[in-house]
Amino acid sequence: MAGKSSKVIDTSGVLVEANVQLVDYLIIAPILIPIIFGAILLMMRRSDEWTKSGVNLSAYVACFGIALMTLASFALLLRVNAQGPITMTMGRWLPPFGISFSVDKLGALLTFVGSFVALMGAIYSTADAKVIDRRFGFYPFLLLMMAGVSGAFLTGDIFNLYVWFEVLLISSFGLIVLGSEKKQLDGTMKYAFLNLVATTMFLIATGYLYGLLGTLNMADIAMKLQNYDGDGPVRTIAVLYIAAFSMKAAAFPLNFWLPASYHTPRIVVSALFAGLLTKVGIYSLLRVAVMLFSFEREFLSIGIAWLAGATMLVGVLGALAQNDIRRILGYLVISGIGTMLAGIYVATVPGLSGVIVYTVHSMLTMTALYLVAGMIGKISGSFDLREVGGLYAVSPMLSAVFFVLCLAIAGLPLTSGFWGKFILVKATLEVEGAQWLALIILVSGFLTTIAIFRIWIFAFWRGGPSGTPDGKENYQNNILDDKYKLTASLVIGVLTGAILLIGFMPEWLLSYSADAAQSLLFPNDYIESVFGKEAL
Amino acid sequence: MNTLIFRTFAPFITGLMVVFSIFILLRGHNEPGGGFIGGLIAASAFAIYGIANGVPPVRRAIYFHPHSIAGFGLLLAALAGIPSMVAGVPYLTALWTYPVIGNVEVALSTPLFFDIGVYLVVVGAITGIALSLEERHRG
């Protein structure tokens, strides 16, 4: 529209005519809230100088922001659960030209769990983040990273997905280098380089796809690919996408950046990275490889199966070989990614719902495990298995919680991990000729049990570090200050509670994720939410 | 670059460039220009001032920390989409109003505020980078 009010332009057939309800703003609320709070926090980096007592104001603002975001995404989850996929197209331009944000059950669930995990991380950081971290922008980076994460989960446009990847990557660079120690710079280099390569591949694939189909809207792509014949270029694009996203998810053979970098930053940063970032890669694989390129599955599937098996084994064998607790956990993240890939290979409704359950479980469990590792590190002053020990005597409660988390990551009953693995193994066994993959899931679960209980035995069960006589009196542990102890216990307790809750009452999550898997495989209602009924 | 001529002229050039950048920002909706390019011009103005007179005078002159300017710009850009919520249209839909202020019709719109936000983000981010590079350069 030009500057003169007298000029009238006919906009029919260009703009979305339907009115937008206030409640539809829930679609972008989980993105908008962290952006707004991130911007505010950027302006108050030095807020501890504003008052004489040096109150940690920015931490509280950040927690409040992420809490709001969690509430908004929970409301969104309820709405999507009741109504099915919903779409809002930015700036009122008609899709596929306007950028759509389409939320289906998968996106809504992961956004909610992601912001919940981030809330726990933010609360933990109130007691843990140092003044210098706050000055260098820990909280603005955290909030902007969350905007990127939920943006990736909620967008319905593949180029926009790339943009959110960039947003979360750049913020995560800031978070991982916070502190600027030598080994952090080293870890950041590997992390940044591999991720930038993956992002570039993603961009190239998107360029090809646009050249081929002339659209970037995911619903539109799904429709056009259904009627597209001639599969050469489509296969190239699908392989490029899968390579890019598996790199981001740290799948074999491009998994080495993860254990090389995740142990270097602050423990809360590692926890959030392990909980959130690789899962964005898995989510994108689900969205692109399953929903968009579904008919290419026969061609691609055997590759994904090998990828899954190798990732599981490499991850867990790497975990067995390590002595640093954080590195063990890093390798277990990779092994979990392999398990999720196995479900993507199966790509039936039970298989995909197993992936979704396992993703939710992995987000909660990995974050909790890293935070417990942080507590172990604080108490014993080291993350090396050879130098820790006797923590059972220091805190029986922490040992109990860690025990539950061990069961969860190993996929043993009573916990959320059991259900994810159970459904996945069952779904894999149903596929003709994929029994070997089910066997690998079980074997890697068994090896995970050994790897994680090594930490349990070394850090908690035995009397003390090697070279000291047994018994609590013989060696010194750091005494935690009360505020840290309270905050960390609260956060880890809530996360463990959530894991146990899913373990005991999985019905809601299982039926929800089955619905989500159904709408991934048959995205008709997703397309309908963007283009209306006539399009189908 | 520490010549007398440059040091004498730098403040004038800087002032001129900042005014020009605002001009570019405002004409941006209908003609070439806009927040991004305007912000770049303003950031180079501050960089010139920094090269001529050193970083501390620039920091004093812009008063706020560059990162805070960028943060405010981001906030402004994000909030520019909120009026759409009241109007019952999707986020970031352009809304226009034409108040007459003293016989002059002024076109006000939400894209204008979005663009000012972009301008401030670019000014803040690029100035922040330029100033810290300049500081390091001087040791």
Coordinates of N, CA and C in Angstrom, one line a residue, chain A residues 1-6 16 18-22 25 28 32 35-40 42-46 88-92 144, chain B residues 29-30 65 67-75 78-79 81-94 96 98 105 107:
Chain A
M1 N 0.8 -1.2 0.0 CA 0.0 0.0 0.0 C 0.9 1.2 0.0
A2 N 0.6 2.2 -0.9 CA 1.4 3.4 -1.0 C 1.1 4.3 0.2
G3 N 1.9 5.4 0.2 CA 1.7 6.3 1.3 C 0.5 7.1 1.3
K4 N -0.2 7.2 0.2 CA -1.4 8.1 0.1 C -2.6 7.3 0.4
S5 N -3.5 7.9 1.3 CA -4.7 7.1 1.7 C -5.7 7.0 0.6
S6 N -5.6 7.9 -0.4 CA -6.6 7.9 -1.4 C -6.5 6.7 -2.3
V16 N -5.4 -13.4 3.3 CA -6.2 -14.3 4.0 C -7.4 -13.5 4.6
A18 N -10.1 -14.7 6.4 CA -10.7 -15.2 7.7 C -10.1 -14.4 8.9
N19 N -11.0 -14.1 9.8 CA -10.6 -13.4 11.0 C -9.7 -14.3 11.9
V20 N -8.8 -13.7 12.6 CA -7.9 -14.5 13.5 C -8.4 -14.3 14.9
Q21 N -8.7 -15.4 15.6 CA -9.1 -15.3 17.0 C -7.9 -15.0 17.8
L22 N -8.1 -14.4 19.0 CA -7.0 -14.2 19.9 C -6.3 -15.4 20.3
Y25 N -3.2 -16.8 18.5 CA -1.9 -16.2 18.8 C -1.1 -17.2 19.6
I28 N 2.1 -18.6 17.9 CA 3.4 -18.0 17.9 C 3.9 -17.5 19.2
L32 N 7.3 -15.9 20.3 CA 7.3 -14.4 20.6 C 7.8 -14.1 22.0
I35 N 11.5 -14.3 22.5 CA 12.2 -13.2 21.7 C 12.1 -11.9 22.5
I36 N 10.8 -11.6 23.0 CA 10.6 -10.4 23.8 C 11.4 -10.4 25.0
F37 N 11.4 -11.5 25.8 CA 12.2 -11.5 27.0 C 13.7 -11.5 26.7
G38 N 14.1 -12.2 25.6 CA 15.5 -12.2 25.3 C 16.0 -10.8 25.0
A39 N 15.1 -10.0 24.3 CA 15.5 -8.6 24.0 C 15.6 -7.8 25.3
I40 N 14.6 -8.0 26.2 CA 14.7 -7.2 27.5 C 15.9 -7.6 28.2
L42 N 18.7 -8.7 27.1 CA 19.9 -8.1 26.5 C 20.1 -6.7 27.0
M43 N 19.0 -6.0 27.3 CA 19.2 -4.6 27.8 C 19.6 -4.6 29.2
M44 N 19.3 -5.7 29.9 CA 19.6 -5.6 31.4 C 20.7 -6.6 31.8
R45 N 21.7 -6.7 30.9 CA 22.8 -7.6 31.2 C 23.6 -7.2 32.5
R46 N 23.6 -5.8 32.7 CA 24.3 -5.4 33.9 C 23.4 -5.0 35.0
M88 N -1.3 -20.4 11.2 CA -1.4 -19.0 11.1 C -0.4 -18.5 10.1
T89 N -0.8 -17.7 9.1 CA 0.1 -17.3 8.1 C 0.5 -15.9 8.3
M90 N 1.8 -15.6 8.5 CA 2.3 -14.3 8.9 C 1.9 -13.2 7.9
G91 N 1.6 -12.1 8.4 CA 1.3 -10.9 7.5 C 0.1 -11.1 6.6
R92 N -0.7 -12.1 6.9 CA -2.0 -12.2 6.2 C -1.8 -12.6 4.7
L144 N 17.0 -16.6 23.5 CA 16.9 -16.6 22.1 C 17.1 -18.0 21.5
Chain B
H29 N 10.1 2.3 2.8 CA 8.9 1.4 2.5 C 8.5 1.4 1.0
N30 N 8.7 2.5 0.4 CA 8.2 2.6 -1.0 C 9.4 2.7 -2.0
H65 N 24.8 1.1 25.8 CA 25.7 0.1 25.3 C 25.1 -0.4 23.9
H67 N 24.9 -3.2 22.6 CA 24.0 -4.4 22.8 C 22.6 -4.0 23.3
S68 N 22.6 -3.0 24.1 CA 21.2 -2.6 24.6 C 20.4 -2.0 23.5
I69 N 21.1 -1.2 22.6 CA 20.4 -0.7 21.5 C 19.8 -1.8 20.6
A70 N 20.7 -2.8 20.3 CA 20.2 -4.0 19.5 C 19.0 -4.6 20.2
G71 N 19.1 -4.8 21.5 CA 18.0 -5.5 22.3 C 16.7 -4.7 22.2
F72 N 16.9 -3.3 22.3 CA 15.7 -2.5 22.2 C 15.1 -2.6 20.8
G73 N 15.9 -2.7 19.8 CA 15.4 -2.8 18.4 C 14.7 -4.1 18.2
L74 N 15.2 -5.2 18.8 CA 14.6 -6.5 18.7 C 13.2 -6.4 19.3
L75 N 13.2 -5.8 20.5 CA 11.9 -5.7 21.2 C 10.9 -4.9 20.4
A78 N 9.6 -7.0 17.5 CA 8.7 -8.0 17.9 C 7.4 -7.4 18.3
L79 N 7.4 -6.3 19.0 CA 6.1 -5.7 19.4 C 5.4 -5.1 18.3
G81 N 4.4 -6.4 15.7 CA 3.4 -7.3 15.3 C 2.2 -7.4 16.2
I82 N 2.3 -6.9 17.4 CA 1.3 -7.1 18.4 C -0.1 -6.4 18.1
P83 N 0.0 -5.1 17.5 CA -1.3 -4.5 17.2 C -2.2 -5.3 16.3
S84 N -1.6 -6.2 15.5 CA -2.4 -7.1 14.6 C -3.3 -8.0 15.5
M85 N -2.9 -8.3 16.7 CA -3.6 -9.2 17.6 C -5.0 -8.5 17.9
V86 N -4.9 -7.2 18.2 CA -6.1 -6.4 18.5 C -7.0 -6.3 17.3
A87 N -6.4 -6.2 16.1 CA -7.2 -6.0 14.9 C -7.8 -7.3 14.3
G88 N -7.4 -8.4 15.0 CA -8.0 -9.7 14.5 C -7.4 -10.2 13.2
V89 N -6.2 -9.9 12.9 CA -5.5 -10.4 11.7 C -4.2 -11.1 12.2
P90 N -3.6 -11.9 11.3 CA -2.4 -12.6 11.7 C -1.3 -11.7 12.1
Y91 N -0.3 -12.3 12.9 CA 0.8 -11.6 13.4 C 1.6 -10.9 12.2
L92 N 2.1 -9.7 12.5 CA 2.9 -8.9 11.6 C 2.1 -8.4 10.3
T93 N 0.8 -8.5 10.4 CA 0.0 -7.9 9.2 C 0.2 -6.3 9.3
A94 N 0.4 -5.8 8.1 CA 0.6 -4.3 8.1 C -0.7 -3.6 8.4
W96 N -2.2 0.4 8.8 CA -1.9 1.8 8.5 C -2.9 2.7 9.1
Y98 N -3.5 7.2 9.0 CA -3.0 8.5 8.4 C -3.5 9.7 9.1
E105 N -0.4 15.1 6.0 CA -0.8 13.8 6.3 C 0.4 12.9 6.5
A107 N 1.8 9.2 7.2 CA 1.5 7.8 7.1 C 2.2 7.0 8.2

